Each structure stands twice: as C-alpha cells, then as structure tokens.
Amino acid sequence: MTASPPPGTVARLAAWLALHLNETGRSVAEVARELGVGEETVRAWLAGRRAGDDGEFAHLDSPVRLGRWLRARIADSGCTVREIAESTEDVSRVTIYYWLKGEHLPRPPAGDEPDRFDLLLSNPRLGLDLRQRVQLDEVRRRLTGTSLTAPPPSDDWPARTLPADNRAFTGRNEELRRLDRLLREHHRGRAVVISALTGIGGVGKTALAVHWARSRAVRARFPDGCLYLNLNGFADVPPTDPEQALTRLLEQLGVDPKGVSGTPDALAAQYREALKGRRLLIVLDNAHAEPQVRPLLPDEPECLVVVTSRNRLGGLRATHPGIADLALDTLTAAEAASLVRSLLGRPVAKGAGDGEIAAFAAACGRLPLAIHIAAANYLTHHVDSSSIGEYTRLLADDRLGRLAAGPTDPSTSVAAVMDASYRRLTAPARRLYRLLGLHPGPDVSAALAGSLAGLDATEVRSALLELTRANLLAEDARGRFSLHDLLRDHAAGITRRTDSDVERRKAMRRLLDHYVHTAYPAALLLQQSMHELAVPLAEPSPGAAPETFTDRDAALAWFDAEHLGMTATAAGRPPGEFDALVWQAAWALYGFSRVRGLLRDQAALKYAALEAAERMGEPAAQAHVHRMLSWSDTGLGRFEESRAHLVRALELSGRAEDPVGQASTYSSLAGLAGLQGRYAEARDHSRRFLELFEAAGSRIGVARGLLTLGFYEAQVGEYTEALGHCEQSLEVCQELEPGFRDTLEADIWSSLGLVHGRLGDHGRARSFYLRTLERNRELGEHLKVGETLAALGDLHHSAGDRDAARTAWREALDILTEHEHTTAAEVRANLAALDAGPA
C-alpha cells in the first residue's frame, strides 16, 4: 500500500481503518507499523484526506483560533459551557474556558488513555465524528509542537551495520511511544543524549532498539544514518573494550583504518572529531558496564545514543545527568499472545483457542526469546503430532530444557542466555541467586534473603543490589525482590548442580527458622489467646536472623507480605524434614488467619502440619492442629468435620495432660454448638472452659471464659446472669496489659451489646456495637467486622429501623461472603425477608 493513495480511495480507506481500529482495539501506531507507513499518514487517512492535506481544520493555526472554533461548536450544539462541562468526565468549566481563550492547551497523552481534551472532543453533544476528532488531534499536536509529521526519509538511509528488523516484532507500544517522545524532546534540544534500554536476557532489548532505529521518524530525524555496535557484554567472548569499540565506530564513520590508531584518548578525540556536524543515531548494544560505554558517548548535540544492557547502568548518571532509563519487562499477556500467533502462522494458530495461546505464552514466561524458541520447536518437531495445548503441557514439565533450538547455537537457548548473566556476577551474588531459586514464594524481603543465604545485612544488601542491577531480580515499591519464573527455574537448576544437599538443607532450615521465629512472636501480638497455648521453639540455626516487632500493625503488615511464601515453604517440605518447624509454622500463621478471616488459606499446610505432628508423636502438637482445622471447618459450615476434630483435640489434650489445651477445645466446642443453635450445650461447654482456666490461674483465660459464658447465657434468656458475667469479664480485662486487652475488650463490648439489645435498651446496645466495630476495624479483624455488622443489623431490625438494618446487613454480607463464612446465608435470608415486605 502506498503512502498516498488515489483520491477516490481515501474515503473507503478511512471507513475501513475506523472499523479496524474499533474492532481490534489497536492503536494508530500499531496499524501504521502493520501497514509499513508513518503514524501521521494513518492519521491523515482516518481524517479522510491524503498525507500532507490538513483537511477542514487547516485554518486553526493558533490556540486562539482553535478556541474560537470550539466556542462556536459549543454554541451550535445548543448547550452552554456549563452543560458541556457537566456532561464530560473529569473536565471542569474553568478548564474549558481556558481552552476557549487559547490558554493551557495540553500536550497529547503519552499512553492510549484519553486525556481531558480527548474527552471533550468525544462528548456526543458536540457531534464530532471520528474523522474530525483525529484531525483536531493533529491540530493539537501541531500547536503543542508534538506533531508526528516528518519529512520523508531518504530511501538510501545509511544503516551501516544495524541488523535487519525482526519481521515478527509485535507489541511494545508503550515503550515505542516513550522512545518517540524522547525523539521529539531531542528534536527540540531538550533531551539527554542517552537512552538506556535494560532488562533480563531474552526480553527483547535489541529487537526493540533495532525496530525503533529503523522507524520512519528516526530515519527522518537522523539523515546521516545509524552506527551500531555489539559490545558483547554477555557473550561467550570477552566484552569489547573501549579501544576496540572506538576503532570499529571510526571505521563505520568512514575513517581510513590505517589512520585509526593511537592511545585510547587519541581514538576518543578522533571519534569526537568524526561526529562533528553529523546527525546520527548510535546504538550501543549488549553493554556490560559503565566504563565500557562512557568513552563512546558523543559530545555532538545532534547525535542520540541508545544503549542496551542487562545491567542497570546507574553509574552513567554521575557523568551524564538526565539519562533516560527504559526498563523492559516481559510482554503483556495480549502482546505475548499476539507474538505467539504471529510466529506460529495463521494456518497453525487458527485452530487454537485464546486460552491455549495464552497458556503457551505463559509457559514461556512471556519472554520474547523463549516464545520464539518454543514456536520454532513446535513448528519443527511437534506440529504434526501434538496440539498446541499438548505441546504447552510438555513444555511446562521442563521449560529451560526445552527452550533451546539446538546444541550448536547457544544464542537460541534461554538457559545459555541466563548462564551468561550468571557468570558475570561476583561469588556472593551468584550464591544468593542460586539459593533464591529454592524459595517457593512470590517474593522476598532483604531480611529473608539474608537468612536464606546466612548473610548479614550489609552483605545481603550488596548482593541484592548486584542482582537487581543485573536485572536478575526485580525490586518493587515495597522493597521486596522477585525472580521471573524462568529465572527461578534457572537458579533452582544451578543450585541443584552446584550446592550440596547439606548446603541446600541448611539454607531451607535457616529460611524456616526465620519464618517461624518471626511469625510466632508476631502472632502473639495479634491473638491474645495464643499466649495461653504457647509452644516451645528451638533456637534458630546459625545464620538465621528473625525479625522482631513491638506493635501489632507492624506484625500484621509482615504477615500480609510473607504469609504466602511462608505457607508454600512449610507445606512444601518433604515428609520428615523439619517436622517441628512445619507444624509450628502452621500454628504461627493461625493467629493471622483468624484476624484476616482466611478460612480456606493454608489448608495444605494444616494437613502437612498434622502429619508432621503425628510423625513426631506429640499429642499436644496434634491437638493444636486439630483445633486449627476445626476453626476453618466451623467457619465454612462443615460442622460434623469440625466436631470430629475437636473431639480428637480434647482426647489428645487429655493425654498430654494439658488443661489449657482442653479449655481452648471446650471454647471451640461452645462456638460450634452456638452456630448450630444448641445454646444450652454451648453454655455448658463455656462453664467447663471457665473452670479449667480458673484452675490454671490464667487471668486472660478467666476473662475469656466469663465472656463466653455470658454470651451463651444471653442466648438462652438468662439475661441477668449474662450481664453479670460480661461485666465481670470486663473488670478482669481491665487488669490486663493493653496489648492483651484490645481484641478481648472488643469481644466483651459485642456481648454487652447483645445483652442490652435483648433487654430492650437499644440505644446502649447500639453504642456497644459501634465501639466494637470501630475497634475491630482498627485491628484489621475483617471477619469480626462482618460479624459485628450482622449483629448491628439484627439490633436495628428489632428496633424497627428497617433502613439501618438493610445498610448494616448489606455491608456484613459483602464481608462474610468474601470469606465464605457460614453466617452469610443467614444474613442473606434476613435481607431477602426484609425486601419481601413489611416485618
């Protein structure tokens, strides 16, 4: 297709392009690349004109004239400026008045999301069609100096040694837009001279740099062409030193090789002299470190340099402030799927569903190199014998082993590419990288990584910094570090080949020790009842450095960040390995689970903990785990299973001569009976609970026992006794330290709310419930917030306030449903009855 079609075809082309954009969701830039023309050409066609024709808005050559035209358009619509503003999302009347006066016209957005000016033009009341909006967008670009229109580049543009573009290149729209923006900034003389593309090996840095370097806009901006040099930073051969690099660049610039010699300083002077007056793009590919790059950076302001590297070249900022960094992540799900379909070809890919294509891309970690290799392997060896889904499952079993085109070409092996990055690390960073492959969680903190490798804070921070600079680790805004899936497989493979079984076992012991010895004290901050059921912990192994917390919020934040990794680590231990730590990890996580209402979480760990406790032959430990399992089953409505666990826990606590464990079990039996409506039985269990704690001399236990007894006395109508026991519980609670008082006090207030509500004092009951609600929200007790809202709804309903009851029940239902709690059904039934008609 030519860049300037005959006039008779422009209208049909505009209609087709508009339909294509709407149906596919592609951007103008993507369509331009598909058609092999400039973005400004596609915009012109969309506007119903040939490239170079400004259309009906050619006269809008200043912001003031554009403002006058907008004012007239609003008047023609029959609306006021206020009405237009009120019907346009995120656009105020004051902003529109600025534009009408020709002031503060915004630059176009960098991404695909429309900005306020786009939203105004899209207001249906203005009656602008797509063609007109595209034309007005180009007017805005012209007036703000961001027009993509550029003079056509020469056909014999000197690319020199720049590699050919990858015909399968797809996606990277956001990155290409950022590079285009850099080009515009450079054109106005405000840009830095360097853009650094960094990312893990195989992520497509070179492909992006080459694709962009060959774009129409780049060729137009740099008529003297492009210099390209592979610096071999992570190749099998030694990295290209600056002297070699300068020599090769001078040869590309046409300097006689016989005259290219001398000291590095002399070569650098020749290089700078040869660049004078030239407008060149310089691509320095596969750099290893800053000293390799720095001598190759020109002083010539008309030249722009793009550097690609697996390392983050932060040191260049010290000598070249303002460097533009562009860190490449793996492809998005949509981009990866598009690349898979492109590589497999229409005949092969058309029979695969979106799910199969997405799974294929996911098995490759959405890494471009991996997708290219997997697609080539499938087409070469499997297309006639396996479906795409079958090949994907085969690939998932041994990703790194199968992501290689052949033994004779290391550049087409994902593992070989990663090996090259690994070899460039120092010994401490290599060891940490290997051991991180053992961690099954999504990410780690610096403290956790230190315990895993047995490093102190300074040593681990240095190793993490090196791995992050090498793009082998990603650090997020929380300061946590994660490995790409394929890098995790790579690290795990190396540690199995390099580190002994003993060393790996010691690392996992340190990791579990860190988790358990951090989590257990933290859990005591969250759940006061766990103090009565304390378990003895062995000393942490040498090299483990558990964290400590002094306040509940910090402990809760730690659990939020670590519970997934801790669960996976403990549940994944082979039978018989660290049995004590496995069941203790489950016990430490139990307090967090209760606070967050995580009824289904850690199920695999709890059963692994039960098996570990049984192997150890410790009845007290087994009783702890049975109580944990009963809590989950009770909340999920599996009452028979819950009761079986509690009966077993009662028996085991008796065998262990553990009266506190027996008391805790009676408390759980009371709760189970209460949920089933057997309140007299629940009251009797509560009395036994209280007796055992009184005998043990536990003030916390006595406070809890009095509370539970009072609650169930209220349920059977013994309100005087209930009120007395709840008030006694509150008195005992006041004797406790504040840290032990917080959740217990909230539970007592809740029971007092129930008793006063049953006695008809709705005002006082409401006051107690609101205090309970506020405290539980402060403590992050999600499930208890839902339960309190349900009780508050009951109170409002009994007082005849149907609207307040509906509001409380609806909020309660959202929380209880999220946690799959059994009382959600009761609240749902209450709402249905409320909505059905009068009480």
Short mmCIF file of C-alpha atoms in Angstrom, two decimals, residues 262-680:
data_model
loop_
_atom_site.label_atom_id
_atom_site.label_comp_id
_atom_site.label_asym_id
_atom_site.label_seq_id
_atom_site.Cartn_x
_atom_site.Cartn_y
_atom_site.Cartn_z
CA GLY A 262 46.97 5.52 18.98
CA THR A 263 46.11 5.71 22.62
CA PRO A 264 42.50 5.41 23.86
CA ASP A 265 42.43 9.17 24.42
CA ALA A 266 43.62 9.78 20.85
CA LEU A 267 40.98 7.42 19.49
CA ALA A 268 38.28 9.19 21.52
CA ALA A 269 39.44 12.54 20.12
CA GLN A 270 39.28 11.16 16.54
CA TYR A 271 35.79 9.80 17.26
CA ARG A 272 34.51 13.14 18.52
CA GLU A 273 36.03 14.94 15.55
CA ALA A 274 34.43 12.50 13.08
CA LEU A 275 30.98 13.09 14.63
CA LYS A 276 31.09 16.88 14.33
CA GLY A 277 28.24 18.28 12.28
CA ARG A 278 26.60 14.86 11.83
CA ARG A 279 23.09 13.87 12.82
CA LEU A 280 23.42 10.23 13.81
CA LEU A 281 21.68 7.62 15.92
CA ILE A 282 24.24 5.49 17.76
CA VAL A 283 23.09 2.09 19.06
CA LEU A 284 25.47 0.51 21.57
CA ASP A 285 24.08 -2.98 22.04
CA ASN A 286 24.68 -5.51 24.81
CA ALA A 287 26.82 -3.33 27.08
CA HIS A 288 28.27 -4.84 30.23
CA ALA A 289 29.20 -1.90 32.44
CA GLU A 290 29.55 1.87 32.53
CA PRO A 291 33.34 2.06 31.82
CA GLN A 292 32.74 0.17 28.58
CA VAL A 293 30.13 2.72 27.43
CA ARG A 294 31.36 6.05 28.73
CA PRO A 295 34.18 6.66 26.15
CA LEU A 296 31.71 6.00 23.31
CA LEU A 297 29.26 8.77 24.25
CA PRO A 298 29.50 11.74 21.88
CA ASP A 299 29.58 15.44 22.70
CA GLU A 300 27.76 16.26 19.47
CA PRO A 301 24.25 17.51 20.42
CA GLU A 302 22.71 16.35 17.13
CA CYS A 303 23.52 12.71 17.94
CA LEU A 304 21.38 10.45 20.07
CA VAL A 305 22.67 7.30 21.76
CA VAL A 306 20.65 4.20 22.66
CA VAL A 307 22.39 1.69 24.95
CA THR A 308 21.03 -1.79 25.65
CA SER A 309 22.23 -3.81 28.60
CA ARG A 310 21.19 -6.49 31.02
CA ASN A 311 22.69 -4.32 33.75
CA ARG A 312 21.15 -1.12 35.03
CA LEU A 313 23.81 1.40 34.10
CA GLY A 314 23.14 3.71 37.03
CA GLY A 315 26.74 4.90 37.18
CA LEU A 316 26.30 6.81 33.91
CA ARG A 317 24.10 9.30 35.74
CA ALA A 318 27.11 10.54 37.67
CA THR A 319 28.82 11.70 34.46
CA HIS A 320 25.75 12.20 32.23
CA PRO A 321 22.88 13.58 34.33
CA GLY A 322 19.41 13.17 32.93
CA ILE A 323 19.92 9.77 31.33
CA ALA A 324 16.60 8.36 30.14
CA ASP A 325 16.06 4.86 31.53
CA LEU A 326 13.66 2.42 29.93
CA ALA A 327 13.44 -0.87 31.83
CA LEU A 328 11.86 -3.62 29.74
CA ASP A 329 9.60 -6.11 31.45
CA THR A 330 8.23 -9.24 29.85
CA LEU A 331 5.47 -8.81 27.27
CA THR A 332 1.94 -8.15 28.39
CA ALA A 333 -0.49 -11.05 28.07
CA ALA A 334 -2.00 -9.53 24.92
CA GLU A 335 1.39 -8.79 23.35
CA ALA A 336 2.68 -12.28 24.11
CA ALA A 337 -0.43 -13.90 22.62
CA SER A 338 -0.08 -11.76 19.50
CA LEU A 339 3.57 -12.79 19.12
CA VAL A 340 2.68 -16.47 19.52
CA ARG A 341 0.03 -16.26 16.79
CA SER A 342 2.39 -14.33 14.53
CA LEU A 343 5.20 -16.88 14.89
CA LEU A 344 3.00 -19.96 14.54
CA GLY A 345 1.28 -18.52 11.50
CA ARG A 346 -2.40 -18.33 10.66
CA PRO A 347 -2.87 -21.94 9.46
CA VAL A 348 -1.47 -23.36 12.70
CA ALA A 349 -2.77 -20.80 15.20
CA LYS A 350 -6.32 -20.50 13.87
CA GLY A 351 -7.34 -23.82 15.40
CA ALA A 352 -6.15 -22.85 18.88
CA GLY A 353 -8.37 -21.05 21.33
CA ASP A 354 -7.35 -17.92 23.18
CA GLY A 355 -6.81 -19.97 26.34
CA GLU A 356 -4.36 -22.32 24.62
CA ILE A 357 -2.41 -19.43 23.12
CA ALA A 358 -2.30 -17.67 26.50
CA ALA A 359 -1.09 -20.87 28.20
CA PHE A 360 1.64 -21.28 25.54
CA ALA A 361 2.84 -17.71 26.18
CA ALA A 362 2.66 -18.20 29.97
CA ALA A 363 4.74 -21.39 29.78
CA CYS A 364 7.39 -19.24 28.09
CA GLY A 365 7.19 -16.68 30.90
CA ARG A 366 6.01 -14.17 28.24
CA LEU A 367 9.71 -13.74 27.42
CA PRO A 368 10.15 -12.92 23.70
CA LEU A 369 13.23 -15.11 23.20
CA ALA A 370 11.50 -18.05 24.89
CA ILE A 371 8.39 -17.60 22.74
CA HIS A 372 10.49 -17.52 19.54
CA ILE A 373 12.32 -20.71 20.54
CA ALA A 374 9.19 -22.56 21.63
CA ALA A 375 7.33 -21.61 18.46
CA ALA A 376 10.26 -22.75 16.28
CA ASN A 377 10.49 -26.05 18.17
CA TYR A 378 6.78 -26.66 17.85
CA LEU A 379 6.74 -25.98 14.11
CA THR A 380 9.87 -28.09 13.56
CA HIS A 381 9.22 -31.12 15.75
CA HIS A 382 5.65 -31.21 17.10
CA VAL A 383 3.15 -29.59 14.74
CA ASP A 384 2.18 -32.91 13.11
CA SER A 385 2.00 -34.96 16.30
CA SER A 386 0.75 -32.65 19.07
CA SER A 387 -1.78 -29.94 19.53
CA ILE A 388 -0.66 -26.59 20.88
CA GLY A 389 -2.21 -27.48 24.23
CA GLU A 390 -0.37 -30.81 24.39
CA TYR A 391 2.94 -29.18 23.49
CA THR A 392 2.38 -26.50 26.14
CA ARG A 393 1.93 -29.15 28.82
CA LEU A 394 5.09 -30.88 27.59
CA LEU A 395 6.94 -27.56 27.70
CA ALA A 396 5.76 -26.80 31.24
CA ASP A 397 7.37 -30.03 32.54
CA ASP A 398 10.89 -28.87 31.60
CA ARG A 399 10.82 -25.31 30.39
CA LEU A 400 14.51 -24.50 30.38
CA GLY A 401 15.42 -27.89 28.93
CA ARG A 402 13.02 -27.49 26.03
CA LEU A 403 13.54 -23.76 25.41
CA ALA A 404 16.57 -24.34 23.21
CA ALA A 405 16.67 -24.58 19.42
CA GLY A 406 19.70 -26.88 19.37
CA PRO A 407 23.08 -27.59 20.96
CA THR A 408 25.04 -25.84 18.21
CA ASP A 409 23.53 -22.38 18.77
CA PRO A 410 23.79 -21.08 22.36
CA SER A 411 22.14 -17.80 21.39
CA THR A 412 18.87 -19.67 20.87
CA SER A 413 18.87 -21.25 24.32
CA VAL A 414 17.15 -19.43 27.17
CA ALA A 415 19.32 -21.24 29.72
CA ALA A 416 22.52 -20.27 27.88
CA VAL A 417 21.43 -16.63 27.80
CA MET A 418 20.80 -16.73 31.54
CA ASP A 419 24.09 -18.54 32.15
CA ALA A 420 25.91 -15.63 30.54
CA SER A 421 24.36 -13.19 33.03
CA TYR A 422 25.09 -15.53 35.94
CA ARG A 423 28.78 -15.87 35.01
CA ARG A 424 29.25 -12.09 35.24
CA LEU A 425 28.22 -11.99 38.92
CA THR A 426 30.52 -11.96 41.93
CA ALA A 427 30.67 -15.12 44.06
CA PRO A 428 28.34 -13.84 46.86
CA ALA A 429 25.72 -12.68 44.33
CA ARG A 430 25.93 -16.00 42.45
CA ARG A 431 25.36 -17.92 45.69
CA LEU A 432 22.39 -15.78 46.72
CA TYR A 433 20.89 -16.09 43.23
CA ARG A 434 21.18 -19.89 43.39
CA LEU A 435 19.60 -20.14 46.81
CA LEU A 436 16.76 -17.80 45.89
CA GLY A 437 15.75 -20.49 43.42
CA LEU A 438 14.84 -22.65 46.44
CA HIS A 439 12.30 -20.15 47.77
CA PRO A 440 8.81 -21.06 46.54
CA GLY A 441 7.08 -17.80 47.44
CA PRO A 442 6.33 -14.86 45.14
CA ASP A 443 8.99 -12.53 46.59
CA VAL A 444 11.39 -11.99 49.49
CA SER A 445 12.48 -9.17 51.73
CA ALA A 446 16.14 -8.30 52.26
CA ALA A 447 15.93 -9.77 55.78
CA LEU A 448 14.51 -13.04 54.49
CA ALA A 449 17.15 -13.26 51.76
CA GLY A 450 19.81 -12.69 54.39
CA SER A 451 18.62 -15.64 56.48
CA LEU A 452 18.29 -17.86 53.40
CA ALA A 453 21.93 -17.28 52.48
CA GLY A 454 23.26 -16.76 56.01
CA LEU A 455 24.46 -13.22 55.20
CA ASP A 456 24.47 -10.18 57.43
CA ALA A 457 22.51 -7.05 56.48
CA THR A 458 25.42 -5.36 54.68
CA GLU A 459 26.41 -8.46 52.73
CA VAL A 460 22.87 -9.28 51.59
CA ARG A 461 22.13 -5.70 50.57
CA SER A 462 25.28 -5.67 48.42
CA ALA A 463 24.36 -8.98 46.75
CA LEU A 464 20.74 -7.91 46.18
CA LEU A 465 21.90 -4.62 44.65
CA GLU A 466 24.20 -6.51 42.26
CA LEU A 467 21.40 -8.91 41.23
CA THR A 468 18.98 -6.03 40.75
CA ARG A 469 21.48 -4.05 38.66
CA ALA A 470 21.94 -7.17 36.53
CA ASN A 471 18.14 -7.39 36.09
CA LEU A 472 18.16 -10.89 37.54
CA LEU A 473 15.97 -9.64 40.37
CA ALA A 474 13.15 -7.11 40.28
CA GLU A 475 12.62 -4.78 43.24
CA ASP A 476 9.13 -3.36 43.78
CA ALA A 477 7.99 -0.20 45.55
CA ARG A 478 7.75 -2.11 48.86
CA GLY A 479 11.44 -3.02 48.71
CA ARG A 480 10.70 -6.68 48.01
CA PHE A 481 12.60 -8.76 45.46
CA SER A 482 11.24 -11.28 42.97
CA LEU A 483 12.57 -13.62 40.27
CA HIS A 484 10.98 -14.09 36.88
CA ASP A 485 9.58 -17.64 36.62
CA LEU A 486 12.22 -18.76 34.12
CA LEU A 487 14.99 -17.22 36.21
CA ARG A 488 13.66 -19.09 39.23
CA ASP A 489 13.85 -22.35 37.26
CA HIS A 490 17.37 -21.41 36.16
CA ALA A 491 18.54 -20.59 39.69
CA ALA A 492 16.99 -23.77 41.10
CA GLY A 493 18.73 -25.86 38.44
CA ILE A 494 22.10 -24.32 39.19
CA THR A 495 21.80 -24.81 42.96
CA ARG A 496 20.92 -28.48 42.44
CA ARG A 497 24.06 -28.91 40.31
CA THR A 498 26.37 -26.67 42.34
CA ASP A 499 25.40 -26.78 46.01
CA SER A 500 25.47 -29.96 48.08
CA ASP A 501 22.35 -31.49 49.63
CA VAL A 502 23.68 -30.44 53.02
CA GLU A 503 24.10 -26.80 51.95
CA ARG A 504 20.61 -26.63 50.44
CA ARG A 505 19.11 -28.26 53.54
CA LYS A 506 20.88 -25.74 55.80
CA ALA A 507 19.54 -22.88 53.66
CA MET A 508 15.97 -24.15 53.93
CA ARG A 509 16.39 -24.64 57.69
CA ARG A 510 17.56 -21.04 58.04
CA LEU A 511 14.59 -19.89 55.92
CA LEU A 512 12.04 -21.79 58.02
CA ASP A 513 13.69 -20.65 61.23
CA HIS A 514 13.40 -17.07 60.03
CA TYR A 515 9.71 -17.53 59.25
CA VAL A 516 8.75 -19.35 62.46
CA HIS A 517 10.84 -17.29 64.88
CA THR A 518 9.48 -14.09 63.32
CA ALA A 519 5.89 -15.25 62.93
CA TYR A 520 5.33 -16.79 66.34
CA PRO A 521 6.02 -13.66 68.45
CA ALA A 522 4.16 -11.62 65.82
CA ALA A 523 1.14 -13.93 66.13
CA LEU A 524 1.10 -13.37 69.90
CA LEU A 525 0.66 -9.65 69.17
CA LEU A 526 -2.38 -10.44 67.02
CA GLN A 527 -4.16 -13.05 69.16
CA GLN A 528 -4.02 -12.83 72.96
CA SER A 529 -5.49 -16.33 73.34
CA MET A 530 -2.33 -17.82 71.83
CA HIS A 531 -0.35 -16.77 74.91
CA GLU A 532 -2.14 -19.46 76.89
CA LEU A 533 -1.28 -22.05 74.27
CA ALA A 534 2.38 -21.17 73.89
CA VAL A 535 4.63 -23.75 72.28
CA PRO A 536 8.38 -24.08 72.91
CA LEU A 537 10.63 -23.18 69.98
CA ALA A 538 14.17 -24.46 69.49
CA GLU A 539 16.94 -21.93 68.97
CA PRO A 540 17.20 -20.66 65.37
CA SER A 541 20.05 -22.15 63.35
CA PRO A 542 23.27 -20.13 62.87
CA GLY A 543 22.89 -17.54 60.12
CA ALA A 544 19.13 -17.10 60.56
CA ALA A 545 18.23 -13.58 61.70
CA PRO A 546 14.49 -13.43 62.55
CA GLU A 547 12.77 -10.05 62.67
CA THR A 548 11.11 -8.58 65.76
CA PHE A 549 8.09 -6.29 66.12
CA THR A 550 6.88 -4.20 69.01
CA ASP A 551 3.45 -3.20 67.70
CA ARG A 552 0.51 -5.01 66.21
CA ASP A 553 0.35 -3.03 62.94
CA ALA A 554 3.94 -3.92 62.05
CA ALA A 555 3.28 -7.58 62.81
CA LEU A 556 0.15 -7.58 60.67
CA ALA A 557 2.00 -5.90 57.79
CA TRP A 558 4.72 -8.56 57.99
CA PHE A 559 2.16 -11.36 57.79
CA ASP A 560 0.40 -9.69 54.85
CA ALA A 561 3.69 -9.65 52.95
CA GLU A 562 5.05 -13.04 53.99
CA HIS A 563 2.17 -15.47 54.57
CA LEU A 564 2.08 -16.82 51.00
CA GLY A 565 5.81 -17.52 50.93
CA MET A 566 5.77 -18.95 54.45
CA THR A 567 2.86 -21.25 53.62
CA ALA A 568 4.48 -22.52 50.43
CA THR A 569 7.84 -23.04 52.14
CA ALA A 570 6.48 -25.03 55.10
CA ALA A 571 3.90 -27.02 53.14
CA GLY A 572 6.50 -27.99 50.53
CA ARG A 573 8.91 -29.73 52.91
CA PRO A 574 9.44 -33.46 52.24
CA PRO A 575 7.92 -35.74 54.94
CA GLY A 576 10.22 -35.96 57.92
CA GLU A 577 12.20 -32.82 57.06
CA PHE A 578 11.87 -30.17 59.79
CA ASP A 579 8.60 -31.64 61.14
CA ALA A 580 8.67 -29.45 64.25
CA LEU A 581 9.08 -26.27 62.20
CA VAL A 582 6.32 -27.31 59.78
CA TRP A 583 3.61 -27.65 62.43
CA GLN A 584 4.90 -24.60 64.30
CA ALA A 585 4.72 -22.57 61.08
CA ALA A 586 1.07 -23.56 60.72
CA TRP A 587 0.40 -22.64 64.34
CA ALA A 588 2.10 -19.24 63.96
CA LEU A 589 0.05 -18.50 60.83
CA TYR A 590 -3.18 -19.48 62.62
CA GLY A 591 -3.40 -16.20 64.54
CA PHE A 592 -3.03 -14.20 61.32
CA SER A 593 -5.64 -16.37 59.57
CA ARG A 594 -8.16 -15.66 62.31
CA VAL A 595 -7.56 -11.91 62.12
CA ARG A 596 -7.92 -11.78 58.35
CA GLY A 597 -10.68 -14.39 58.20
CA LEU A 598 -8.72 -16.65 55.84
CA LEU A 599 -10.84 -19.76 56.23
CA ARG A 600 -9.55 -21.63 53.19
CA ASP A 601 -5.97 -20.41 53.20
CA GLN A 602 -3.19 -22.70 54.39
CA ALA A 603 -5.36 -25.84 54.14
CA ALA A 604 -2.47 -27.81 52.61
CA LEU A 605 -0.13 -26.55 55.33
CA LYS A 606 -2.52 -27.51 58.13
CA TYR A 607 -2.76 -31.09 56.90
CA ALA A 608 1.01 -31.21 56.38
CA ALA A 609 1.33 -29.90 59.95
CA LEU A 610 -0.98 -32.64 61.26
CA GLU A 611 1.08 -35.34 59.53
CA ALA A 612 4.29 -33.80 60.91
CA ALA A 613 2.89 -33.72 64.46
CA GLU A 614 1.73 -37.33 64.14
CA ARG A 615 5.18 -38.43 62.94
CA MET A 616 6.68 -36.70 65.96
CA GLY A 617 4.22 -38.49 68.28
CA GLU A 618 3.44 -35.28 70.21
CA PRO A 619 -0.23 -35.28 71.34
CA ALA A 620 -0.18 -31.59 72.35
CA ALA A 621 1.04 -30.57 68.90
CA GLN A 622 -1.59 -32.79 67.24
CA ALA A 623 -4.29 -31.18 69.41
CA HIS A 624 -3.18 -27.69 68.30
CA VAL A 625 -3.51 -28.65 64.64
CA HIS A 626 -6.92 -30.32 65.12
CA ARG A 627 -8.19 -27.08 66.72
CA MET A 628 -6.88 -25.10 63.74
CA LEU A 629 -8.66 -27.41 61.32
CA SER A 630 -11.89 -27.21 63.33
CA TRP A 631 -11.85 -23.39 63.14
CA SER A 632 -11.74 -23.48 59.32
CA ASP A 633 -14.41 -26.17 59.10
CA THR A 634 -16.72 -24.33 61.52
CA GLY A 635 -16.47 -21.08 59.58
CA LEU A 636 -17.16 -22.88 56.30
CA GLY A 637 -20.20 -24.66 57.71
CA ARG A 638 -18.63 -28.13 57.83
CA PHE A 639 -19.90 -28.77 61.34
CA GLU A 640 -19.53 -32.54 61.54
CA GLU A 641 -15.91 -32.42 60.40
CA SER A 642 -15.27 -29.61 62.87
CA ARG A 643 -16.77 -31.57 65.76
CA ALA A 644 -14.66 -34.63 64.90
CA HIS A 645 -11.50 -32.50 65.03
CA LEU A 646 -12.50 -31.06 68.41
CA VAL A 647 -13.35 -34.42 69.95
CA ARG A 648 -9.94 -35.64 68.82
CA ALA A 649 -8.25 -32.49 70.17
CA LEU A 650 -9.95 -32.97 73.56
CA GLU A 651 -8.69 -36.54 73.74
CA LEU A 652 -5.14 -35.54 72.76
CA SER A 653 -5.02 -32.65 75.24
CA GLY A 654 -6.08 -35.03 77.99
CA ARG A 655 -3.35 -37.48 77.00
CA ALA A 656 -0.82 -34.64 77.04
CA GLU A 657 -2.10 -33.51 80.48
CA ASP A 658 -2.68 -30.07 79.00
CA PRO A 659 -5.61 -28.39 80.85
CA VAL A 660 -5.16 -25.16 78.88
CA GLY A 661 -5.45 -27.09 75.64
CA GLN A 662 -8.59 -28.76 76.99
CA ALA A 663 -10.03 -25.39 77.95
CA SER A 664 -9.36 -23.99 74.48
CA THR A 665 -11.06 -27.01 72.95
CA TYR A 666 -14.17 -26.51 75.13
CA SER A 667 -14.23 -22.88 73.91
CA SER A 668 -14.28 -24.10 70.31
CA LEU A 669 -16.98 -26.70 71.14
CA ALA A 670 -19.08 -23.90 72.62
CA GLY A 671 -18.70 -21.83 69.45
CA LEU A 672 -19.65 -24.77 67.25
CA ALA A 673 -22.72 -25.61 69.35
CA GLY A 674 -23.76 -21.96 69.31
CA LEU A 675 -23.61 -21.78 65.50
CA GLN A 676 -25.87 -24.85 65.36
CA GLY A 677 -28.37 -23.23 67.73
CA ARG A 678 -27.60 -25.57 70.65
CA TYR A 679 -27.18 -22.71 73.11
CA ALA A 680 -27.68 -24.69 76.33
#
